[in-house]
PDB file of C-alpha atoms and ligand atoms in Angstrom:
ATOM      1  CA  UNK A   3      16.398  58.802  26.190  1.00  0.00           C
ATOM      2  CA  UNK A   4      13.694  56.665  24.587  1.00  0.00           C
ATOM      3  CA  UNK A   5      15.355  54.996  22.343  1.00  0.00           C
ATOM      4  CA  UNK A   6      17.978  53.036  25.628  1.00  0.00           C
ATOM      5  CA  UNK A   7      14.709  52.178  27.363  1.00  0.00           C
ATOM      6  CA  UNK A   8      13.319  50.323  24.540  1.00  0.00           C
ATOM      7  CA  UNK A   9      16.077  48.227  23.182  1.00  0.00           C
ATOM      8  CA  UNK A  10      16.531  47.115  26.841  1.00  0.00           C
ATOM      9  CA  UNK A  11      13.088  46.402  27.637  1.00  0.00           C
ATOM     10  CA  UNK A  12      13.005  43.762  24.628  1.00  0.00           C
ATOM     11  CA  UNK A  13      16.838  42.696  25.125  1.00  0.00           C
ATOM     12  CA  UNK A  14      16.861  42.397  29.422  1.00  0.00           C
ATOM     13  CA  UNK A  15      13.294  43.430  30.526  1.00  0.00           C
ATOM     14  CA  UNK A  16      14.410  46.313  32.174  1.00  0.00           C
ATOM     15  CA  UNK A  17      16.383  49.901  31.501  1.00  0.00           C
ATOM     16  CA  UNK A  18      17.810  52.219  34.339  1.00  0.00           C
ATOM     17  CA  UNK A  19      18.444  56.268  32.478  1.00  0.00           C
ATOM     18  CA  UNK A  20      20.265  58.433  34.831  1.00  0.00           C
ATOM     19  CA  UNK A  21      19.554  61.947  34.552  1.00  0.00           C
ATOM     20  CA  UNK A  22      16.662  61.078  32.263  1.00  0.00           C
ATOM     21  CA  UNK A  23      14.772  63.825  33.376  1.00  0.00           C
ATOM     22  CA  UNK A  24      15.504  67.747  33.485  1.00  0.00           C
ATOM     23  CA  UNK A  25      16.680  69.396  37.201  1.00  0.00           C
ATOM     24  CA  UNK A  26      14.049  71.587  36.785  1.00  0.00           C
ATOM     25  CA  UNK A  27      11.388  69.155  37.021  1.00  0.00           C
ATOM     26  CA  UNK A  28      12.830  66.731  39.707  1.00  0.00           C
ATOM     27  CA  UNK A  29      12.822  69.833  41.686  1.00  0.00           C
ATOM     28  CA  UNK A  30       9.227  71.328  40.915  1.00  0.00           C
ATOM     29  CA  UNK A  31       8.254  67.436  41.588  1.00  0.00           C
ATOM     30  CA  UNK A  32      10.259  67.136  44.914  1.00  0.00           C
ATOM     31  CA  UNK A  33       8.855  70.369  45.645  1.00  0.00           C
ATOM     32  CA  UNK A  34       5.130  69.395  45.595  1.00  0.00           C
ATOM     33  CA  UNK A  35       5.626  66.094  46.834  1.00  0.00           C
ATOM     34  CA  UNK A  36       7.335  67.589  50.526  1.00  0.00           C
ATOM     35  CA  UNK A  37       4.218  70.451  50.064  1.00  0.00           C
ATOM     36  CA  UNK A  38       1.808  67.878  50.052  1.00  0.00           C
ATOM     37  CA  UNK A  39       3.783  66.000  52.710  1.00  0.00           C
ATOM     38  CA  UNK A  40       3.126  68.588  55.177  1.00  0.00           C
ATOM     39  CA  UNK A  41      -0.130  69.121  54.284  1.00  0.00           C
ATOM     40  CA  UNK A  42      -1.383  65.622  55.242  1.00  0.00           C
ATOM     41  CA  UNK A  43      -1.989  64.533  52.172  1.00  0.00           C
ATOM     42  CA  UNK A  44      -0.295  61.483  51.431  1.00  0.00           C
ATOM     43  CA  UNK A  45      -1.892  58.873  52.464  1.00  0.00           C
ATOM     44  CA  UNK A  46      -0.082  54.700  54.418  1.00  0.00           C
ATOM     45  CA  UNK A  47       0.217  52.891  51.458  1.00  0.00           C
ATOM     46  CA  UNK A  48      -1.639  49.443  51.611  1.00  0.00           C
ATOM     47  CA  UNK A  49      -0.569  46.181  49.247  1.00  0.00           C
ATOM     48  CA  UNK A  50      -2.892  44.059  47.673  1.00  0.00           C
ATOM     49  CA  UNK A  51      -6.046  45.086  45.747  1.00  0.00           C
ATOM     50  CA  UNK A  52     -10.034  45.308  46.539  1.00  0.00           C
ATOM     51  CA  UNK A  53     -10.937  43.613  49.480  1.00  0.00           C
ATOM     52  CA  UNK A  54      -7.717  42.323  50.560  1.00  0.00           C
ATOM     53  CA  UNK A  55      -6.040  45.469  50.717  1.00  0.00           C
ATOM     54  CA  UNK A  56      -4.255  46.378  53.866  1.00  0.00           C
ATOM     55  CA  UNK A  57      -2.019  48.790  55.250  1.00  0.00           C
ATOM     56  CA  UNK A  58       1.476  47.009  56.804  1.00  0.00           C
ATOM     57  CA  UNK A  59       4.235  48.808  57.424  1.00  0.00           C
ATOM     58  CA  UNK A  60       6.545  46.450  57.784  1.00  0.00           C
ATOM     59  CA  UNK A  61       6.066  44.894  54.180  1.00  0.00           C
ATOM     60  CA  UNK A  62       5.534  49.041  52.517  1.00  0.00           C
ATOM     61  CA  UNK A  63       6.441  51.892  54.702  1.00  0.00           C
ATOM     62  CA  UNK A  64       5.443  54.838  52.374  1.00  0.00           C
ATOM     63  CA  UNK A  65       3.188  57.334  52.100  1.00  0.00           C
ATOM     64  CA  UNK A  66       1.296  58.590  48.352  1.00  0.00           C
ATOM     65  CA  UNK A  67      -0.412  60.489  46.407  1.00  0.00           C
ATOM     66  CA  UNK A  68      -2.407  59.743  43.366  1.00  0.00           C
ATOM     67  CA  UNK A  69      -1.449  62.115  40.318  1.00  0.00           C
ATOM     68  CA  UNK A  70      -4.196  63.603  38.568  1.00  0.00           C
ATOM     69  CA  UNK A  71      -4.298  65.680  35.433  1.00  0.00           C
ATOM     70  CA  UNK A  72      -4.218  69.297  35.769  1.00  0.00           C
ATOM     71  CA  UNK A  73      -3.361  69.267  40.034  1.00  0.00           C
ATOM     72  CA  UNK A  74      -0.081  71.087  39.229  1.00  0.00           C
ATOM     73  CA  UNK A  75       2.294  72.140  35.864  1.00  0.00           C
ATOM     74  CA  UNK A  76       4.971  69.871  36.691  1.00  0.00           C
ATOM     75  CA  UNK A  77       2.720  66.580  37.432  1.00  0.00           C
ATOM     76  CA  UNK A  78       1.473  67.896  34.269  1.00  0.00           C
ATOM     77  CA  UNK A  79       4.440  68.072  32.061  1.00  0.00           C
ATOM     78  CA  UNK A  80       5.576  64.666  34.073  1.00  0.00           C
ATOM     79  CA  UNK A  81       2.377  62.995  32.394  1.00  0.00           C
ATOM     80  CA  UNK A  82       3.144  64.270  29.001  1.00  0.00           C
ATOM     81  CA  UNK A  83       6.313  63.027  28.966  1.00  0.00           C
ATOM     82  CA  UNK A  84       4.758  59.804  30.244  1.00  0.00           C
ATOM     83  CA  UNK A  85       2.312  59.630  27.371  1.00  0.00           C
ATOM     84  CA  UNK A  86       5.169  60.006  24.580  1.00  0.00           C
ATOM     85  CA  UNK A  87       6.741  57.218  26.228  1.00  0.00           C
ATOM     86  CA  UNK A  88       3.701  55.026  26.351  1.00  0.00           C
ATOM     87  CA  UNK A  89       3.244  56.020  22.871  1.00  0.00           C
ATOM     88  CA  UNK A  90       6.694  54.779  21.684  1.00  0.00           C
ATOM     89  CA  UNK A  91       6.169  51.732  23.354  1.00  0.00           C
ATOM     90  CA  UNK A  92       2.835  51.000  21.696  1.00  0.00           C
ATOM     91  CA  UNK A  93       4.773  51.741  18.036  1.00  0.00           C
ATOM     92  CA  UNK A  94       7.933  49.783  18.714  1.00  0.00           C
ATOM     93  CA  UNK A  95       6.958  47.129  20.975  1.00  0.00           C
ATOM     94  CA  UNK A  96       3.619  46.837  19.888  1.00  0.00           C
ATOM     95  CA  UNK A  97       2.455  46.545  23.714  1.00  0.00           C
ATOM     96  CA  UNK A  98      -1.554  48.009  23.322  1.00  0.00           C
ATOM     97  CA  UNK A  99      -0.400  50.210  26.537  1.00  0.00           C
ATOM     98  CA  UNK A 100      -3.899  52.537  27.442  1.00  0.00           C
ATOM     99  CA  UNK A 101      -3.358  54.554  30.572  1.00  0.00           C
ATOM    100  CA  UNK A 102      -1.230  55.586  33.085  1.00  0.00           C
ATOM    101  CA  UNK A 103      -1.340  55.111  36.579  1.00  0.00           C
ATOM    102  CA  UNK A 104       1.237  57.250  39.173  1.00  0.00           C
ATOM    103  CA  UNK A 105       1.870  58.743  42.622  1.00  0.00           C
ATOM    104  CA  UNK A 106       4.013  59.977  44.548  1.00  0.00           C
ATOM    105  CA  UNK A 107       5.774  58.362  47.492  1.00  0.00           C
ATOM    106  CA  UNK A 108       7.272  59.560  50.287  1.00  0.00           C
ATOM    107  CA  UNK A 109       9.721  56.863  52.042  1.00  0.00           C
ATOM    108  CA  UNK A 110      10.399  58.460  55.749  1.00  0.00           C
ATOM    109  CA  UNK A 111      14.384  57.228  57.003  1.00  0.00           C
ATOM    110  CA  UNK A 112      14.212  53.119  57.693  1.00  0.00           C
ATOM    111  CA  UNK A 113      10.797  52.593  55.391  1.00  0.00           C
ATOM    112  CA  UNK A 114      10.697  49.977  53.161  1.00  0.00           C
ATOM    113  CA  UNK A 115       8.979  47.828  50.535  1.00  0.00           C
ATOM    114  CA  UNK A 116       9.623  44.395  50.703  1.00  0.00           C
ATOM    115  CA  UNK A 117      10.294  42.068  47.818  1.00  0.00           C
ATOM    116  CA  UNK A 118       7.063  41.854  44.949  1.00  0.00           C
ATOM    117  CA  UNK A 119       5.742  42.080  41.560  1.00  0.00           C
ATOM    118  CA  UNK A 120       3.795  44.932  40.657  1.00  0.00           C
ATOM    119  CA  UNK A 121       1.190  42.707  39.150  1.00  0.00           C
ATOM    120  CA  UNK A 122      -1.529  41.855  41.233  1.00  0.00           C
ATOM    121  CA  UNK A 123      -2.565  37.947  41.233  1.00  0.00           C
ATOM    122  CA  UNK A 124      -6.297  39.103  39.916  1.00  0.00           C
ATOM    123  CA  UNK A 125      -5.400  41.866  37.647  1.00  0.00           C
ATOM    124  CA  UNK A 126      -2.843  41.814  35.177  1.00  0.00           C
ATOM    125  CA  UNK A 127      -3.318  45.179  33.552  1.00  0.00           C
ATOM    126  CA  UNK A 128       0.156  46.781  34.723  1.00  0.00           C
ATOM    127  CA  UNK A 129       2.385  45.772  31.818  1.00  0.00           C
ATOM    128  CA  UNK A 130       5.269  48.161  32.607  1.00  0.00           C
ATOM    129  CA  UNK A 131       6.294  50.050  35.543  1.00  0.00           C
ATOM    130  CA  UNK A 132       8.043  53.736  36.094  1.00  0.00           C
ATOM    131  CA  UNK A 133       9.908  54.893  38.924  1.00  0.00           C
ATOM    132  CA  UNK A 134      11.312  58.186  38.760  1.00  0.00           C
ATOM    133  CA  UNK A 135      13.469  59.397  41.420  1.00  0.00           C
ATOM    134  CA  UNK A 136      13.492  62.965  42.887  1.00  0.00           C
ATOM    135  CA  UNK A 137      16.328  63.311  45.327  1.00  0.00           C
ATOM    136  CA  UNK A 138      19.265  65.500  45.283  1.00  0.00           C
ATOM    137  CA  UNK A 139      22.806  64.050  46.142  1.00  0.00           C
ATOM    138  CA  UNK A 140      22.050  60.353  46.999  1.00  0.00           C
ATOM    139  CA  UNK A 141      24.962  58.923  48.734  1.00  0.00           C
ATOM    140  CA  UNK A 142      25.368  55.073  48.405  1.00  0.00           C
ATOM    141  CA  UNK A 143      25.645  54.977  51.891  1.00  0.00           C
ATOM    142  CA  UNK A 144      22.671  56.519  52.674  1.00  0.00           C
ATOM    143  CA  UNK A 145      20.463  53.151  51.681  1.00  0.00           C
ATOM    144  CA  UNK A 146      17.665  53.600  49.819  1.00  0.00           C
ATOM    145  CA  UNK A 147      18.565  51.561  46.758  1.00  0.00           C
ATOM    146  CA  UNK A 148      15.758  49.663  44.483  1.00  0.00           C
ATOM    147  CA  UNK A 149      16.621  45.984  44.618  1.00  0.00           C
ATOM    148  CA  UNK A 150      16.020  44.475  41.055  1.00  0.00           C
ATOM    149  CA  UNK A 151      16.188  40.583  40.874  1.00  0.00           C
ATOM    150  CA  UNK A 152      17.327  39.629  37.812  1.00  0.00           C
ATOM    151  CA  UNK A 153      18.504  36.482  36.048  1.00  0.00           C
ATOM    152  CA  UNK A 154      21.942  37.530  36.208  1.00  0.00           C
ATOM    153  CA  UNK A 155      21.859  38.654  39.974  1.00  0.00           C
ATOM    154  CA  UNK A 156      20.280  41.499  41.769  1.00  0.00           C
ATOM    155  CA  UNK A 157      20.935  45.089  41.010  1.00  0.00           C
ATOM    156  CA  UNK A 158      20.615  47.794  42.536  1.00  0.00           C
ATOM    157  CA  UNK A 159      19.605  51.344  41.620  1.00  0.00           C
ATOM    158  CA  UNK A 160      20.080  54.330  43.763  1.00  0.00           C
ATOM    159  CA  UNK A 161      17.350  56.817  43.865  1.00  0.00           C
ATOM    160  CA  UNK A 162      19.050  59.748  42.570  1.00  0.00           C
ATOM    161  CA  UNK A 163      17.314  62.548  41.206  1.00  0.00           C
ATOM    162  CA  UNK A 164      16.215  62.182  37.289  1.00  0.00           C
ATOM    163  CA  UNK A 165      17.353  58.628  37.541  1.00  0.00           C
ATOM    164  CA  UNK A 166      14.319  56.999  35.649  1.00  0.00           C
ATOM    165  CA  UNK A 167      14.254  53.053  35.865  1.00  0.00           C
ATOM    166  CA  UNK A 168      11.666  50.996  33.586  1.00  0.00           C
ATOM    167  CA  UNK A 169      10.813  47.188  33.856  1.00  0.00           C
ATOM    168  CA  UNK A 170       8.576  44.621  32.652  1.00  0.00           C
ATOM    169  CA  UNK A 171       5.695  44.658  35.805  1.00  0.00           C
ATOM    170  CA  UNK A 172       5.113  41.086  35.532  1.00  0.00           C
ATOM    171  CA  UNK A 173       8.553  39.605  35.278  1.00  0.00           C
ATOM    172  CA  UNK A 174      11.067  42.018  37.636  1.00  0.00           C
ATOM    173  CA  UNK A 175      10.669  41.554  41.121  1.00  0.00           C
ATOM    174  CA  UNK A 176      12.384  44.448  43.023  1.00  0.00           C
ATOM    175  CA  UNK A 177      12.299  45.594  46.999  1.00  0.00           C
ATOM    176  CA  UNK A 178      13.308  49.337  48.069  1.00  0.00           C
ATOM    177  CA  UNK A 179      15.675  49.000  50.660  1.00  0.00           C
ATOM    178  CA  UNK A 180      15.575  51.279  54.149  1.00  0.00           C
ATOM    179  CA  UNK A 181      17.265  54.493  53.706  1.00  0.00           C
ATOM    180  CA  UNK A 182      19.050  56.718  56.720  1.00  0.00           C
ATOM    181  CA  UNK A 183      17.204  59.999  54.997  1.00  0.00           C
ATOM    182  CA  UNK A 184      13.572  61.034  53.045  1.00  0.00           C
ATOM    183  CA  UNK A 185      13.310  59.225  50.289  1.00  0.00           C
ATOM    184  CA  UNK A 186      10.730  60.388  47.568  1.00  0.00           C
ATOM    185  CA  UNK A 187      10.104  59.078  43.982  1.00  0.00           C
ATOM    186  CA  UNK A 188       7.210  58.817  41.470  1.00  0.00           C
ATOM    187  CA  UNK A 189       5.715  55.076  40.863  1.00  0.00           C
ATOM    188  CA  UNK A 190       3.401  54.721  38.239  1.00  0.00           C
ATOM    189  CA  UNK A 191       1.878  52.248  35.597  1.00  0.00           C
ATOM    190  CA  UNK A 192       1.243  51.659  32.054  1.00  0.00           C
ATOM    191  CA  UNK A 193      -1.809  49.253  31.622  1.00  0.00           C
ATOM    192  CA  UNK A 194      -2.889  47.390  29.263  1.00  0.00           C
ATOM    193  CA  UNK A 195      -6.860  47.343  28.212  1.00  0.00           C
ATOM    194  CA  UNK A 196      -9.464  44.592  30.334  1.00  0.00           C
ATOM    195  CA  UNK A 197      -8.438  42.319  32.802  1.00  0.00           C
ATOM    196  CA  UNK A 198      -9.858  42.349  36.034  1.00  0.00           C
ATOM    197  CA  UNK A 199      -9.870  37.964  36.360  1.00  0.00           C
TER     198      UNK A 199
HETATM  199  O1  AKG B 222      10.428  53.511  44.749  1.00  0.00           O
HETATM  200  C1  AKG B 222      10.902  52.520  44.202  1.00  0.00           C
HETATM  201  O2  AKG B 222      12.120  52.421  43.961  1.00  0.00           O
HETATM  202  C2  AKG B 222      10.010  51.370  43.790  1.00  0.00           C
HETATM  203  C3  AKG B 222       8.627  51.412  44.377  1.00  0.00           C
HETATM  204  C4  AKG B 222       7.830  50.187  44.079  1.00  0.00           C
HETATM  205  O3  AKG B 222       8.356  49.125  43.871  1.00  0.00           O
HETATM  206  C5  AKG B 222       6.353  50.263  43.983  1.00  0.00           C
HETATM  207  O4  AKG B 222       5.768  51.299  44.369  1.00  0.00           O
HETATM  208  O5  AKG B 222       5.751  49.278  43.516  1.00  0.00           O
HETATM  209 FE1  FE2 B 223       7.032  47.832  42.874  1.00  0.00          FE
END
């Protein structure tokens, strides 16, 4: 699985793996996420960063939840796997990745995320991004895709469970498109060391 995602990050700036990750831990993942759902605990997502953060629904409709280390065994094992992936991409690519950043997010039917860049215009930390998807028997026509826009066109991924898409943060913009059901995945970071400009 690692090997894919790194000869397309350096060759396109992005890899899509389908079934890249084991049933068993889509579904302990999907699991917690709709537990912690119900329990209130994902929280609007805003856009933007510090004081210019803001909550609008009609540019991000999802709700999220930080991962931290140790709040369950399969966030756990998700962030191990994680780590030998950063790993690999600080030996082959030489990319001085230093943490991880993830949460879940929970995409209720006709949320989306309009067009961006995970980089933020006065941080440039996030070097790569991670979305892993955690939904059993995604139908095309239920919506829901990831938008990428690329130089050879847009593609688009559907968010089907253990379907694990990588991309360059700075270069990829990408939109999630409204779906007609729950949509739930795991977006995280690998950052680079220092820059808050
Ligand atoms: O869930 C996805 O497909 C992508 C989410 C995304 O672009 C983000 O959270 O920055
Ligand atoms: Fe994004």
């Amino acid at each position: 699985m690692l090997a894919p995602i790194i000869n397309e990050l350096v060759t396109q700036s992005w890899s899509c793996q389908p079934l890249a990750l084991p049933r068993e831990l889509t579904a302990a993942l999907a699991t917690e996420c709709r537990a912690r759902h119900r329990a209130g605990e994902l929280a609007p997502a805003s856009v933007g960063r510090g004081e210019g953060q803001q909550v609008l629904e009609g540019v991000r409709g999802d709700c999220i939840h930080w991962l931290e280390p140790g709040q369950s065994a399969a966030s756990d094992t998700y962030l191990a796997w994680m780590d030998d992936l950063r790993q690999r991409l600080n030996q082959e690519l030489f990319l001085g990745l230093e943490d991880f950043e993830c949460h879940f997010a929970f995409y209720p039917p006709g949320a989306c995320y309009q067009r961006h860049l995970d980089r933020f215009r006065d941080d440039d930390r996030r070097a790569v991004s991670v979305v892993a998807y955690l939904n059993e028997d995604w139908r095309a026509e239920q919506g829901g895709a990831l938008r990428l826009y690329l130089d050879e066109g847009e593609r688009d991924v559907l968010p089907e469970e253990g379907t694990l898409v990588v991309f360059l943060s700075g270069e990829v913009p990408h939109e999630v498109l409204p779906a007609t059901r729950d949509r739930l995945s795991l977006a995280g970071w690998f950052r680079r060391r220092g820059g808050v400009l």
